[in-house]
Coordinates of C-alpha atoms in Angstrom, one line a residue:
Chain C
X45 CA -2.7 1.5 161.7
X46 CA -6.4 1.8 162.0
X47 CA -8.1 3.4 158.8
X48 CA -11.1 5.7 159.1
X49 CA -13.7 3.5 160.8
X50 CA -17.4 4.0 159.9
X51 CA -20.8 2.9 161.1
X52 CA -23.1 0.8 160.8
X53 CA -21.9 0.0 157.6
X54 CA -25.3 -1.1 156.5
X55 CA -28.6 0.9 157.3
X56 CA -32.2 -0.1 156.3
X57 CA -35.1 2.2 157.7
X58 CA -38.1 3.8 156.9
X59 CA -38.6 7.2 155.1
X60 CA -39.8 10.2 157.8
X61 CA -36.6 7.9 160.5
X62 CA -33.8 10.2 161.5
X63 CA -30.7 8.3 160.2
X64 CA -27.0 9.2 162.2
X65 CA -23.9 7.9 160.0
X66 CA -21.1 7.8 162.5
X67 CA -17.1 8.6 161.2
X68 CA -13.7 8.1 163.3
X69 CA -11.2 9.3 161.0
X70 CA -7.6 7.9 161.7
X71 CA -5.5 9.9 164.6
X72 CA -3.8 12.8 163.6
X73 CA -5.2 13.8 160.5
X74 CA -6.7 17.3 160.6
X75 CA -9.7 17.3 157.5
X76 CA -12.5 15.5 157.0
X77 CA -14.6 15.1 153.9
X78 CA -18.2 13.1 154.0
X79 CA -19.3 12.0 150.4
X80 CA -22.0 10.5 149.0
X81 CA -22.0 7.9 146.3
X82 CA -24.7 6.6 144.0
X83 CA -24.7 5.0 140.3
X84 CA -26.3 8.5 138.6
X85 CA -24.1 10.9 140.1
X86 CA -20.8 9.1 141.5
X87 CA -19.0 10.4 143.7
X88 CA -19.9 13.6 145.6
X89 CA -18.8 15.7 147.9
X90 CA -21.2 17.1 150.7
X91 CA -19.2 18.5 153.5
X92 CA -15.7 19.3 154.4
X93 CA -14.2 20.0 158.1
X94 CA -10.9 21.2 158.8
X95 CA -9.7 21.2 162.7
X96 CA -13.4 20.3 163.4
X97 CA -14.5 23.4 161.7
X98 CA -16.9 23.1 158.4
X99 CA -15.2 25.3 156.0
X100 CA -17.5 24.1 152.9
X101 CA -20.7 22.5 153.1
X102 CA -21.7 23.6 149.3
X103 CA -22.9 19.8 148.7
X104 CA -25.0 19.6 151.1
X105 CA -28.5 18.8 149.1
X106 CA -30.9 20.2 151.7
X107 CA -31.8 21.5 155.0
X108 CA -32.4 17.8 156.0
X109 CA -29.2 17.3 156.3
X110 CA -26.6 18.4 159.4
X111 CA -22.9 17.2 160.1
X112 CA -21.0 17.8 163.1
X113 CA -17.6 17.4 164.0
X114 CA -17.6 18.0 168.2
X115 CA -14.1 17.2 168.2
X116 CA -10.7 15.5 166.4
X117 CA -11.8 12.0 166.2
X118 CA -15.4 11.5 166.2
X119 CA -17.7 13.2 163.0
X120 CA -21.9 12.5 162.1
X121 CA -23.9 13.1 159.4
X122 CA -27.4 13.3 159.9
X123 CA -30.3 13.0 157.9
X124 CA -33.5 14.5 159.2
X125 CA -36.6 13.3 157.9
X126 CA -34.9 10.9 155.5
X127 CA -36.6 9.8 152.4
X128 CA -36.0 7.4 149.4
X129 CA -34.0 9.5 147.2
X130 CA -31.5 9.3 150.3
X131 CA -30.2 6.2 149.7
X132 CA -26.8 5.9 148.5
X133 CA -23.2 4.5 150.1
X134 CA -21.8 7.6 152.2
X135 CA -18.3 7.8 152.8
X136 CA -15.7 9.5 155.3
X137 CA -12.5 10.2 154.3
X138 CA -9.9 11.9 156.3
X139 CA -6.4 13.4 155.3
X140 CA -3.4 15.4 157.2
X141 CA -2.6 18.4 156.0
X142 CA -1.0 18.3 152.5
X143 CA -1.4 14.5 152.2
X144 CA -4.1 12.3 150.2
X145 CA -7.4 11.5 151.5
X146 CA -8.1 8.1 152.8
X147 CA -11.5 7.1 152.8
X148 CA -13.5 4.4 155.4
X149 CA -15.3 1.7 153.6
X150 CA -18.6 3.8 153.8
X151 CA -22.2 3.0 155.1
X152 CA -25.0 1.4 152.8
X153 CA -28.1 3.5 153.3
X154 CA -31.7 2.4 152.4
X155 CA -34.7 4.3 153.2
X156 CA -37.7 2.6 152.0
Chain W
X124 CA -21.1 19.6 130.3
X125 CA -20.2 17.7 133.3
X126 CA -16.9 18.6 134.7
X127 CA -15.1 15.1 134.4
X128 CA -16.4 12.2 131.8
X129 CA -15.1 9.1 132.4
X130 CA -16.4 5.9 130.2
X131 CA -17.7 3.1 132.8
X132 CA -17.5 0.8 131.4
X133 CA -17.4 -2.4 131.8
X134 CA -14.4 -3.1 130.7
X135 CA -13.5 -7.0 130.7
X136 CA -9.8 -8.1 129.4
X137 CA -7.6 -11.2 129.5
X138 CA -4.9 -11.4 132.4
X139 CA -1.6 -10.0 130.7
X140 CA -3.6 -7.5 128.6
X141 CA -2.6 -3.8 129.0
X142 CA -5.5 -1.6 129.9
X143 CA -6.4 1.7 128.6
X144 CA -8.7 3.9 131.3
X145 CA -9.6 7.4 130.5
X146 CA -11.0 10.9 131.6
X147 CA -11.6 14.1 130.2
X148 CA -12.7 16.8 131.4
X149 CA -13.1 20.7 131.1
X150 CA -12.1 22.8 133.8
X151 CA -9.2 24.2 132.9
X152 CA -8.0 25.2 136.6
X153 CA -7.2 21.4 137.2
X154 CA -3.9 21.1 137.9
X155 CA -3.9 17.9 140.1
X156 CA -5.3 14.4 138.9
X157 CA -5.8 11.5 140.5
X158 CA -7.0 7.8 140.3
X159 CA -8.1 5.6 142.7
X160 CA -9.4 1.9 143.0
X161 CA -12.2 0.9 144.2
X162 CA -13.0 -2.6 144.9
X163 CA -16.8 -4.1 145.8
X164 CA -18.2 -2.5 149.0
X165 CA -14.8 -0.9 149.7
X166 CA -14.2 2.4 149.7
X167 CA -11.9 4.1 147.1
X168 CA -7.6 3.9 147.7
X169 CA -5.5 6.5 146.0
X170 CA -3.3 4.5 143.1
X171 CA -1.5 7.3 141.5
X172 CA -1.4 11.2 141.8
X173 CA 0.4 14.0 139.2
X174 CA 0.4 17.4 138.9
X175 CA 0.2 19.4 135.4
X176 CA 1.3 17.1 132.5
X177 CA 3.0 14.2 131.9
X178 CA 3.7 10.4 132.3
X179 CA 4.6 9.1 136.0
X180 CA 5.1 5.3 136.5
X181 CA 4.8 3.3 139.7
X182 CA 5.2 -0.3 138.8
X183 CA 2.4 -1.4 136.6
X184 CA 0.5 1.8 136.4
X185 CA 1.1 5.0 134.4
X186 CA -0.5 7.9 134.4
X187 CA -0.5 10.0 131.3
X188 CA -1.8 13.7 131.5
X189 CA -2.3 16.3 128.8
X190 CA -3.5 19.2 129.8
X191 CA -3.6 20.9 126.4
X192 CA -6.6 18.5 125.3
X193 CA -7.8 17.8 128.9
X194 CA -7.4 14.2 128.8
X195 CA -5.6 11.6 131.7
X196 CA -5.3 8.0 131.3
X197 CA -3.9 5.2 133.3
X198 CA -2.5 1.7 132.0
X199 CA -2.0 -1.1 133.5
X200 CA 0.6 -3.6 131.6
X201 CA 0.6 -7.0 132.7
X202 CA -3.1 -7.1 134.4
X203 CA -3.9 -9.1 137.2
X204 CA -7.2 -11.0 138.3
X205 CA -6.8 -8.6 141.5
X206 CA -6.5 -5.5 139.5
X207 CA -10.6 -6.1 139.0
X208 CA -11.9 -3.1 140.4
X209 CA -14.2 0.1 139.5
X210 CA -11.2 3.0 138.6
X211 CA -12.3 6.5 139.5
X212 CA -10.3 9.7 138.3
X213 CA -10.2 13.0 139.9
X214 CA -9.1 16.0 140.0
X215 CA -8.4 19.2 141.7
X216 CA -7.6 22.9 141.7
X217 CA -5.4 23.4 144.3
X218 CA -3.7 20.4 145.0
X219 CA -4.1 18.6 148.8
X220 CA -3.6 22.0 150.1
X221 CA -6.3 23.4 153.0
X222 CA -9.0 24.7 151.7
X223 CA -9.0 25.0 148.1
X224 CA -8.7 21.1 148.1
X225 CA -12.1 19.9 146.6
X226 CA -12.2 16.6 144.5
X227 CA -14.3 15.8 141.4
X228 CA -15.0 12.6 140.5
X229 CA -15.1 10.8 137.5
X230 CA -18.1 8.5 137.6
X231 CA -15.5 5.6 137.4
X232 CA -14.7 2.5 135.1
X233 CA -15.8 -0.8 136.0
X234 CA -12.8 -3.5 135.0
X235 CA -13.1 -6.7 134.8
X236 CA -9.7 -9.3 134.0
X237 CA -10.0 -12.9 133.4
X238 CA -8.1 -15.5 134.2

């Protein structure tokens, strides 16, 4: 079975660059989750979709930041300007309904 | 306060040595907890999962919870070289279930075991 597959999985760019972190979550699971992981804060959750639908977007940080979910296996976060405090490993997961989430092996941001 | 503390670390022990991980935390409307292993540039794999209090074992890993002082651990008996891995707890309200199903994090425990 294929797991949730990210990209890129690494992503170096400039601050003011629009950054697009791409998520297929695995076939037949109906929520996805998009995290964001960095040494001061861990492990934190930004936006959740359930049958494509955003149901709680609460940690998204700032207007700068969009996901969308057009439909069941294809999700982006993106990050509009992006700027240094950006940086972190941001991770998919997906689940099916009343299961565990399983999470993709995230993307490696750096905005310099 | 932050929600969940978890010490990380780093922890390095012998290979055979039981290990000791540990959360706390002080929402009291947690009622499911969780830990998952994380290995270098992986993302994180759900090891164990309980609800309310208690011990449940799988193998080498139990998870202890006691809700009365807020507090979940996991050991490990007889650890591996391959059970080297950051160990994040977490923990929920309402379970895997729709829309009340919103993780915290611990910040995680880096473990190290030596061969």
């Amino acid at each position: 079975d294929a797991g949730v597959i990210q990209s890129p999985r690494h992503e170096v760019t400039e601050m003011g660059q629009e950054v697009t972190l791409r998520c297929k979550p695995i076939s037949g699971h109906n929520s996805l989750f998009w995290y964001r992981q960095t040494m001061m804060r861990g492990l934190e959750l930004l936006i959740y979709f359930n049958n494509n639908v955003p149901i709680d977007d609460s940690g998204m940080p700032e207007d700068r930041f969009s996901a969308k979910m057009p439909n069941a296996s294809f999700s982006t976060l993106k990050i509009q300007p992006s700027e240094p405090r950006d940086s972190a490993v941001y991770f998919c997961a997906s689940s099916q309904e009343n299961q565990p989430q399983h999470f993709g092996d995230g993307t490696r941001l750096s905005i310099l | 306060q932050k929600e969940v503390e978890q010490d990380p670390g780093p922890l390095s022990v012998p290979e055979g040595a039981i290990v000791s991980l540990n959360c706390t935390y002080s929402n009291s409307a947690f009622q499911y907890f969780m830990w998952y292993r994380q290995y270098s540039r992986k993302g994180p794999e759900l090891l164990m999962y309980t609800y309310s209090s208690g011990n449940k074992e799988d193998g080498r890993f139990t998870a202890q919870v006691d809700k009365s002082s807020k507090y979940i651990s996991l050991f490990i008996r007889d650890s591996q070289p391959s059970d080297s891995a950051t160990y994040l707890c977490a923990m929920s309200a309402g379970g895997f279930r729709g829309s009340n199903y919103k993780l915290t994090f611990g910040k995680g425990t880096l473990l190290t075991v030596n061969p």
